[in-house]
Tab-separated table of C-alpha atoms and ligand atoms in Angstrom:
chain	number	residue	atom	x	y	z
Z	569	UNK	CA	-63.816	-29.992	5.495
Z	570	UNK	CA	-63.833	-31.636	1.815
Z	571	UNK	CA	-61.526	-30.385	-0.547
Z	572	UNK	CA	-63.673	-30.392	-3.417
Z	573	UNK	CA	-63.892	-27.595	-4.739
Z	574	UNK	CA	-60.198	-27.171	-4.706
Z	575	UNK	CA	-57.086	-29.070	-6.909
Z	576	UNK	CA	-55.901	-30.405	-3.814
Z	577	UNK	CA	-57.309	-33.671	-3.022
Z	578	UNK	CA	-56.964	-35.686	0.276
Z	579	UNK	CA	-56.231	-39.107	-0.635
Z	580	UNK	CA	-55.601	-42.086	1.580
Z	581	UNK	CA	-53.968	-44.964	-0.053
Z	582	UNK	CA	-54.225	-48.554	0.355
Z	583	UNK	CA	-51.252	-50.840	0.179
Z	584	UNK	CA	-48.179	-48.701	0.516
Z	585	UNK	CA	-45.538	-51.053	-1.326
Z	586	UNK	CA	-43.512	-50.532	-4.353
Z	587	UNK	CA	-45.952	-48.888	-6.740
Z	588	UNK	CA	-47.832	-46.630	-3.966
Z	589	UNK	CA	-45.141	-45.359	-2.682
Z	590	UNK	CA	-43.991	-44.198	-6.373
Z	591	UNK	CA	-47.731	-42.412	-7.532
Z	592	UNK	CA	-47.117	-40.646	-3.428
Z	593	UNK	CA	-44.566	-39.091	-4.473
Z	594	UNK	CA	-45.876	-36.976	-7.138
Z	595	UNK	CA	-48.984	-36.657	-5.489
Z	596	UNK	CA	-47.182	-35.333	-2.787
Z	597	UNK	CA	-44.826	-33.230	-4.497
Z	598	UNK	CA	-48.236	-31.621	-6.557
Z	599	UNK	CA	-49.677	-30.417	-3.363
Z	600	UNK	CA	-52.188	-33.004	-2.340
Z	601	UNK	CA	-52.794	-34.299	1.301
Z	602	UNK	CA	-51.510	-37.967	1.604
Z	603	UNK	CA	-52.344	-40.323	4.553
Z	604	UNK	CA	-51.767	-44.339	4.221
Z	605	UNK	CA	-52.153	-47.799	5.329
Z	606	UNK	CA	-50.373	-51.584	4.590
Z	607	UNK	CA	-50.091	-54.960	5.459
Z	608	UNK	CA	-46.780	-54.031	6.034
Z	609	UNK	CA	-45.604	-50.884	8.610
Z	610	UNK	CA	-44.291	-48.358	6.731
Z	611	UNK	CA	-44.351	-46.016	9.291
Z	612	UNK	CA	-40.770	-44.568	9.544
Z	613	UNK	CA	-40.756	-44.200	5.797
Z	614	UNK	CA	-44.032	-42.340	5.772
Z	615	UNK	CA	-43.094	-40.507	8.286
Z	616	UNK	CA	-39.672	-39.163	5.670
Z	617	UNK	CA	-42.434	-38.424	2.852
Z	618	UNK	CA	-44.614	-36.185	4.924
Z	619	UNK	CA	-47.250	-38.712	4.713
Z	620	UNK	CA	-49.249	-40.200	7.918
Z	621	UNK	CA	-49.137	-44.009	8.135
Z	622	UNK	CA	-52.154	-45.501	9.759
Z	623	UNK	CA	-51.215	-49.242	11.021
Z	624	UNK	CA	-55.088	-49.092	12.511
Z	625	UNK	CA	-57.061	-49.445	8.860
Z	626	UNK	CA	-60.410	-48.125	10.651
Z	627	UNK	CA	-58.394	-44.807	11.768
Z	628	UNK	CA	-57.050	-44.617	8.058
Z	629	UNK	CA	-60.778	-44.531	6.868
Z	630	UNK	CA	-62.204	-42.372	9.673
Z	631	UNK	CA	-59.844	-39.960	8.095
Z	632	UNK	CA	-61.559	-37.514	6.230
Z	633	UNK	CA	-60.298	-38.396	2.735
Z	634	UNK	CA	-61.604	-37.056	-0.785
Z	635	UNK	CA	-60.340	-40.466	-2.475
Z	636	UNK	CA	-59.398	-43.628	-1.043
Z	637	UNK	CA	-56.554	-45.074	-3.759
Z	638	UNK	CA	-56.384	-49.016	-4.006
Z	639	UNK	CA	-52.510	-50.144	-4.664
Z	640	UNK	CA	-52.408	-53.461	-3.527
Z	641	UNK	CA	-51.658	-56.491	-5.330
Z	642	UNK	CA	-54.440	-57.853	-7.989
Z	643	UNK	CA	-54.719	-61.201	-6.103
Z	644	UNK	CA	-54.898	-59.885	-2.551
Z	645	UNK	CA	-57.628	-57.082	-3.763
Z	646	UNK	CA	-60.711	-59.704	-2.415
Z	647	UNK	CA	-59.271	-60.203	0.949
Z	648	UNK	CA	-58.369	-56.824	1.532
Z	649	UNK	CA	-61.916	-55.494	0.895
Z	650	UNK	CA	-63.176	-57.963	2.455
Z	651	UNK	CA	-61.192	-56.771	5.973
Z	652	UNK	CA	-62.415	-53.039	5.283
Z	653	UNK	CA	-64.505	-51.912	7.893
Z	654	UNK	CA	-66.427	-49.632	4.979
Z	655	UNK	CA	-68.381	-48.493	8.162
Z	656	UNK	CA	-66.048	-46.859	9.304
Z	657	UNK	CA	-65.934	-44.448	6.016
Z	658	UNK	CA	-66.758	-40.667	7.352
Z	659	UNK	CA	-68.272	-39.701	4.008
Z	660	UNK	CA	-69.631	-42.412	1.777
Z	661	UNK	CA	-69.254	-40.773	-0.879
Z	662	UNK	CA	-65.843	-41.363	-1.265
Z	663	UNK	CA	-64.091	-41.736	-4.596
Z	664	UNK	CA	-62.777	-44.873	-4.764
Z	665	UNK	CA	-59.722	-45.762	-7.486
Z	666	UNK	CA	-57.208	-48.431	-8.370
Z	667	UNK	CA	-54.318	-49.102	-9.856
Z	668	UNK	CA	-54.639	-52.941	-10.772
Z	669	UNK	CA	-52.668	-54.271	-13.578
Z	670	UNK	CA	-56.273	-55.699	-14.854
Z	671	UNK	CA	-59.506	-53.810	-14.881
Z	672	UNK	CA	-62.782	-56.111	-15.197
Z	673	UNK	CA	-61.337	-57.731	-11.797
Z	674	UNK	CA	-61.452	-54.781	-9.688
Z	675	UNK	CA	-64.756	-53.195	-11.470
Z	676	UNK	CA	-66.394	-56.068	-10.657
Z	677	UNK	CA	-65.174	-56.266	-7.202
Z	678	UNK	CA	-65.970	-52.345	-6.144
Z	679	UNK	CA	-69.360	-52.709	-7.810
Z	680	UNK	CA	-69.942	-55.693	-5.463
Z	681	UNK	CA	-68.365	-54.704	-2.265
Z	682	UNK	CA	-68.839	-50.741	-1.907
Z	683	UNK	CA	-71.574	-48.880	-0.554
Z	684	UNK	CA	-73.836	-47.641	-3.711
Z	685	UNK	CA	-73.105	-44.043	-2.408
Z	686	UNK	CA	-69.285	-44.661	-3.242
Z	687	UNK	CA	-68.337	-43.165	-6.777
Z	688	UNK	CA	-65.686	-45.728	-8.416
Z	689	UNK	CA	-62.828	-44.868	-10.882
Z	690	UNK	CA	-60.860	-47.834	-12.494
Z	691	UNK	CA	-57.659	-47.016	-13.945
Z	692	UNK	CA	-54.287	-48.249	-15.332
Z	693	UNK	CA	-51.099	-45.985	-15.302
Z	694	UNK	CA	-49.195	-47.524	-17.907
Z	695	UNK	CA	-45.678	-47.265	-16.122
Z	696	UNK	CA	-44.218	-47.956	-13.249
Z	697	UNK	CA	-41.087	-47.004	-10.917
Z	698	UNK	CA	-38.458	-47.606	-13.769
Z	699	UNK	CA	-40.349	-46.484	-16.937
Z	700	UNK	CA	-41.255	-43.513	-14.962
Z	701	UNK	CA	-38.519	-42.384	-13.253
Z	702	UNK	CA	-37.675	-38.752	-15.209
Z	703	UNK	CA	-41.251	-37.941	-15.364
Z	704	UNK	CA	-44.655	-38.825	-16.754
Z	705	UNK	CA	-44.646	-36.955	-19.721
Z	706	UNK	CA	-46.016	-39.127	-22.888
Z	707	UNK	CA	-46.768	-42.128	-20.521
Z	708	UNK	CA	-50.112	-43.545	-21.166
Z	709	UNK	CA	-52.963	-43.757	-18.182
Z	710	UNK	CA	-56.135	-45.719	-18.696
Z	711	UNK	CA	-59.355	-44.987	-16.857
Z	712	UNK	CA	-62.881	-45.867	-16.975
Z	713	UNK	CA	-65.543	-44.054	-15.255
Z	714	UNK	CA	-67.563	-46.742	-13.534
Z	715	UNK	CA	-69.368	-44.634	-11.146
Z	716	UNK	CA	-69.088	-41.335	-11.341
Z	717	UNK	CA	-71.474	-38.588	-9.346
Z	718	UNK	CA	-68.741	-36.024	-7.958
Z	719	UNK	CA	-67.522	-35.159	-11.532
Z	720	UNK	CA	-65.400	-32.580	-9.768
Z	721	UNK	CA	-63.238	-34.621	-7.384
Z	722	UNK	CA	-63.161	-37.639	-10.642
Z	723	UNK	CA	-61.758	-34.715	-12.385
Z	724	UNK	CA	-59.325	-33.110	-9.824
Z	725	UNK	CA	-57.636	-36.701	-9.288
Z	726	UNK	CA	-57.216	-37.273	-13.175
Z	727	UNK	CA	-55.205	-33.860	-13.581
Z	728	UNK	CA	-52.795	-35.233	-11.044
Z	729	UNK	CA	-51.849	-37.717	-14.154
Z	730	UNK	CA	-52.354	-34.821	-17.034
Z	731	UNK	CA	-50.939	-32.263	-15.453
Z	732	UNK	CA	-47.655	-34.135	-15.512
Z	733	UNK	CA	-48.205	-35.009	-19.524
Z	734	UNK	CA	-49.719	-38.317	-18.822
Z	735	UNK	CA	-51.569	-39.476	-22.780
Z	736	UNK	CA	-55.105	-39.759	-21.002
Z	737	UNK	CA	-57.234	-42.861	-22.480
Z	738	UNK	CA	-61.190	-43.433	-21.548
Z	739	UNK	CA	-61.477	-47.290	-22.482
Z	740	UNK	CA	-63.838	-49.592	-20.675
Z	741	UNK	CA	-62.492	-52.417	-18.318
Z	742	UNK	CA	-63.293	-55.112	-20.607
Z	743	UNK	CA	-61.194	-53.576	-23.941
Z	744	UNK	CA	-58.291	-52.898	-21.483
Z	745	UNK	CA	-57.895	-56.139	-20.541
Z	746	UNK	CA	-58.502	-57.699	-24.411
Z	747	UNK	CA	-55.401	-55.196	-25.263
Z	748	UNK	CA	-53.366	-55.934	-21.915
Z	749	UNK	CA	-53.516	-59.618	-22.318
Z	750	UNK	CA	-52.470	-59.186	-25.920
Z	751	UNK	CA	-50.024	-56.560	-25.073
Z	752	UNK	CA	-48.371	-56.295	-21.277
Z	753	UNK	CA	-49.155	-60.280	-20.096
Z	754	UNK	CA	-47.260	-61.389	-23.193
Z	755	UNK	CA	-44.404	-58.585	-22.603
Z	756	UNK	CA	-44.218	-60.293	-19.105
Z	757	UNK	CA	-44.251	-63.963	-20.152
Z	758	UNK	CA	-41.026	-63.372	-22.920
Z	759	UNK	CA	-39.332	-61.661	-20.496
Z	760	UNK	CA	-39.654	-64.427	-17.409
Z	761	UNK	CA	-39.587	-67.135	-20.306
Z	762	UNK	CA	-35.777	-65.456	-20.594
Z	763	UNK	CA	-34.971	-65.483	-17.107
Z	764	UNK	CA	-36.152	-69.341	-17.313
Z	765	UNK	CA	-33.441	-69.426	-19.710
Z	766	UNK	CA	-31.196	-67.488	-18.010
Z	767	UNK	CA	-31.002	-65.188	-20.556
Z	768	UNK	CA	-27.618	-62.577	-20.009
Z	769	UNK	CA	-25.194	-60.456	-21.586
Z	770	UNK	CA	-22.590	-61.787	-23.948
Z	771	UNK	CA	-19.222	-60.046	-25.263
Z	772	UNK	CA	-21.011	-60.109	-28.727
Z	773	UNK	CA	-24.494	-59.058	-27.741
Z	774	UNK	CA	-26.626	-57.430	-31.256
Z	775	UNK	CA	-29.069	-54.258	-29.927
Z	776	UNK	CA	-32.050	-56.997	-30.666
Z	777	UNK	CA	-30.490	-59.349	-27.482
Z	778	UNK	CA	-29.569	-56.189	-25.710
Z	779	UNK	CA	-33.399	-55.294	-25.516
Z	780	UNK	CA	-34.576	-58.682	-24.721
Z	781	UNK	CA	-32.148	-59.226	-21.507
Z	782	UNK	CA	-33.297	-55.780	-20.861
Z	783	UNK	CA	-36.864	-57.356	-21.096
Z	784	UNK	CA	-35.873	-59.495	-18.473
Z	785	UNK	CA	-34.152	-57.459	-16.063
Z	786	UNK	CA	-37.649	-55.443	-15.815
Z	787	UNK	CA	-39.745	-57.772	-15.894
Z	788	UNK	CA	-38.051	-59.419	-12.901
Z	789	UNK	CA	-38.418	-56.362	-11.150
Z	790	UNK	CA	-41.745	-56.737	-10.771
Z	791	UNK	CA	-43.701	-58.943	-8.221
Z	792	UNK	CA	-44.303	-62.668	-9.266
Z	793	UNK	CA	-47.791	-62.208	-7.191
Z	794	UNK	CA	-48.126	-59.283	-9.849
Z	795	UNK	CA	-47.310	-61.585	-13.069
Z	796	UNK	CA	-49.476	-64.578	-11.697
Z	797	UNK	CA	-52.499	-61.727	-11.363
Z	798	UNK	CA	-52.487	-60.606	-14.657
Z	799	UNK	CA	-53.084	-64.516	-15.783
Z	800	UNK	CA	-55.419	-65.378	-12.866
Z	801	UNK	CA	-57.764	-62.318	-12.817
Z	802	UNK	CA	-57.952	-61.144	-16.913
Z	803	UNK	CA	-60.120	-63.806	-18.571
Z	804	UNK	CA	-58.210	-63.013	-21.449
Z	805	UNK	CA	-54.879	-63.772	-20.988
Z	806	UNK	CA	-55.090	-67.702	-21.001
Z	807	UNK	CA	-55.822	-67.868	-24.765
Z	808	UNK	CA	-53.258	-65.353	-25.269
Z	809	UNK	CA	-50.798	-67.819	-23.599
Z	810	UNK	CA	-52.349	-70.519	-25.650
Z	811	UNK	CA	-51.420	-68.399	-29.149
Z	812	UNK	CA	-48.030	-67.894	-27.807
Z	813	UNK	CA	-47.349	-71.664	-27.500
Z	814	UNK	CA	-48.913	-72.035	-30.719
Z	815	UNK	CA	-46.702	-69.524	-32.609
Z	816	UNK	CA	-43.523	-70.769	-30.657
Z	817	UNK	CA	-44.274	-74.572	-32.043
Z	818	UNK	CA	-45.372	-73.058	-35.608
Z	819	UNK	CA	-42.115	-71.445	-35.921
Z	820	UNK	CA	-39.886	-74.781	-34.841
Z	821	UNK	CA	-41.960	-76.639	-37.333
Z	822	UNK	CA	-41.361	-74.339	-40.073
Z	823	UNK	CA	-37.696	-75.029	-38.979
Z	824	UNK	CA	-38.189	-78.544	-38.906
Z	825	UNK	CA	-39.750	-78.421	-42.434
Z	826	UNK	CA	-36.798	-76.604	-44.369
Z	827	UNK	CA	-34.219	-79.015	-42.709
Z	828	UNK	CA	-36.068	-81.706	-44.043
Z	829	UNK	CA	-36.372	-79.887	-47.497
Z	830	UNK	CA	-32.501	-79.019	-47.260
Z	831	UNK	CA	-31.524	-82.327	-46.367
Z	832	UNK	CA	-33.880	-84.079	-49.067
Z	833	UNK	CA	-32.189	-81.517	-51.730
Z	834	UNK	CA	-28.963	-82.827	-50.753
Z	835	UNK	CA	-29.283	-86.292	-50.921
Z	836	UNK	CA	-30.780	-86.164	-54.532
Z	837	UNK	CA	-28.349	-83.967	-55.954
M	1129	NAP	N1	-45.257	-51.881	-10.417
M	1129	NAP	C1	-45.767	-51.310	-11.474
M	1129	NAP	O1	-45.025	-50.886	-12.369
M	1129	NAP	C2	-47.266	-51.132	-11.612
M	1129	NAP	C3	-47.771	-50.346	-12.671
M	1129	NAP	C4	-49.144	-50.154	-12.774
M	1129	NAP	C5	-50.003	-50.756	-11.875
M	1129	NAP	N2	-49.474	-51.536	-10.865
M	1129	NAP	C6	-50.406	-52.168	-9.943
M	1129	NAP	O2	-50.176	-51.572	-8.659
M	1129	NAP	C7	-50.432	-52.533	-7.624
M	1129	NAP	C8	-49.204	-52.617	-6.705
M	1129	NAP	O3	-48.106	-53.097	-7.458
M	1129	NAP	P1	-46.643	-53.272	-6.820
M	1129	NAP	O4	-45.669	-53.109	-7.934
M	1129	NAP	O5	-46.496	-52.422	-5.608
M	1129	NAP	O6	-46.514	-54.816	-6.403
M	1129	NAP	P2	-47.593	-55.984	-6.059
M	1129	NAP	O7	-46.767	-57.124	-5.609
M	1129	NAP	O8	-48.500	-56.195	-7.194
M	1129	NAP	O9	-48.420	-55.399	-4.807
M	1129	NAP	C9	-47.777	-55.069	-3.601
M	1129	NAP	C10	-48.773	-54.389	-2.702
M	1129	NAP	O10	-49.834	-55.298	-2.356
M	1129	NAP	C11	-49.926	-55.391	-0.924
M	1129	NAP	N3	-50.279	-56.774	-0.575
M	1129	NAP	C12	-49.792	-57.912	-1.128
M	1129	NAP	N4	-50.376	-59.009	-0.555
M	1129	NAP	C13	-51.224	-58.531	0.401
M	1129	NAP	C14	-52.116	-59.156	1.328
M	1129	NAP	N5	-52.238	-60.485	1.391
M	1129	NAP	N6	-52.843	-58.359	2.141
M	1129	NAP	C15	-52.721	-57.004	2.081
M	1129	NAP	N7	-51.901	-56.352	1.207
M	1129	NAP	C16	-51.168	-57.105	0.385
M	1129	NAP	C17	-48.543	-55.037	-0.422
M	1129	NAP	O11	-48.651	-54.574	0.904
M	1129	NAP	P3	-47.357	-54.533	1.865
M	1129	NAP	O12	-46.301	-53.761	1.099
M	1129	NAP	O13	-47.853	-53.822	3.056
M	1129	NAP	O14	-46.945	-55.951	2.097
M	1129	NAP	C18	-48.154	-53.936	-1.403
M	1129	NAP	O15	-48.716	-52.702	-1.026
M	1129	NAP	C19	-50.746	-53.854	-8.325
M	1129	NAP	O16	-52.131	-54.026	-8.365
M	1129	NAP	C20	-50.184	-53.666	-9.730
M	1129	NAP	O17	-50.889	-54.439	-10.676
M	1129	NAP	C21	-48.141	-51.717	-10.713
């Protein structure tokens, strides 16, 4: 039977790696039904969280879920829909959401690929395993309503974030990714630009360097196939990498320019 008219969703998720297996847990530990399936088996560790692990993906969507959750990578999002055997889907009606570090990407991709009947929510938990790991409180989650008919169950999986304090943010797809280009790609770049430099703790460290080697501890944490998808699939970011360049060589000329000045002053005085 559907859970909708209850809290407690059944929710199968889809690519049970690093950041699935984090959102489980609270989903889990909230009350909700969990059931999910990888590239990779995770059966054993499934099997620890109370969760069942499906290794056959047409099993995992003859299950009778309320919301089928998307946490795979942003560049392996195609090919895994692709392999879906959507026919397989008991109720079409499904809610379908992800996680993806972009948003027009996977908006465009569930528009094109899911059955019409399938309602689609988009969203973007700001935080991850490390940022998140006392709690949600104050953490930002972006969503954006793409396709919405079962208001009820769209509303039942977005308490799972405010319930736990989440700051809850309606944006569309396309301002996410303006702001997340401007904002999280850029965070990302500096901080493997400083592993590139091998960036690491001195005995005389100021709090600035502190935070930046900090910067680049956590953003090494995360996938590279994760970094290379928020350039590849937001349409955005490449200009944003093109300013950064730009600002990097505007600030070595200004350099440049009082050296000259200072050594100029020099030699006439
Ligand atoms: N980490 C974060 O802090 C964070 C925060 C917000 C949103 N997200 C988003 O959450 C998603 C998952 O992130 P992540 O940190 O777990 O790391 P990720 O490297 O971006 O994605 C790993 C997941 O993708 C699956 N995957 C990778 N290549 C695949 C392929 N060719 N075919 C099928 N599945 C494949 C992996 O499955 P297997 O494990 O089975 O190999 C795993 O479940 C991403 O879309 C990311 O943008 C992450």
């Amino acid at each position: 039977m559907s859970s909708s008219s209850s809290s407690s969703l059944k929710i199968g998720i889809i690519g049970f790696g690093t950041f699935g297996q984090f959102l489980a847990k609270t989903m889990i530990k909230q009350g909700h039904t969990l059931t999910a399936t990888s590239r990779t088996d995770y059966s054993q560790h499934s099997l620890q969280l109370g969760i069942q692990f499906f290794r056959d993906v047409n099993e995992f969507l003859e299950a009778d879920n309320d919301v089928i959750l998307i946490c795979t990578s942003i560049i392996s999002l195609s090919g895994v829909l692709d392999s879906m055997p959507i026919s397989s889907l008991k109720r079409s009606s499904t809610l379908f959401v992800d996680v993806l570090s972009v948003k027009e990407h996977p908006r465009e991709l569930l528009l094109r690929k899911l059955p019409e009947e399938s309602d689609i929510l988009c969203t973007h938990p700001m935080f991850g395993p490390e940022s998140g790991k006392n709690g949600w409180k104050d953490l930002t989650f972006m969503y954006d309503k793409v396709r919405i008919r079962d208001e009820v169950i769209c509303s039942n999986f977005l308490n799972i974030f405010a319930t736990e304090g989440c700051r809850m943010l309606q944006m569309t797809c396309e301002e996410h990714d303006k702001l997340a280009a401007k904002s999280q790609f850029i965070t990302h770049t500096i901080g493997r630009t400083l592993a590139e430099m091998d960036a690491k703790f001195t005995p005389i460290d100021t709090k600035g360097f502190e935070t930046l080697v900090q910067l680049k501890d956590s953003t090494m944490r995360d996938s590279f196939d994760l970094y290379s998808g928020l350039f590849l699939h937001n349409r955005f970011a490449r200009q944003e990498l093109e300013n950064l360049e730009h600002a990097l060589h505007k600030v070595k000329e200004m350099l440049v320019q009082r050296m000259s000045d200072v050594l100029g002053t020099e030699k006439t005085a």
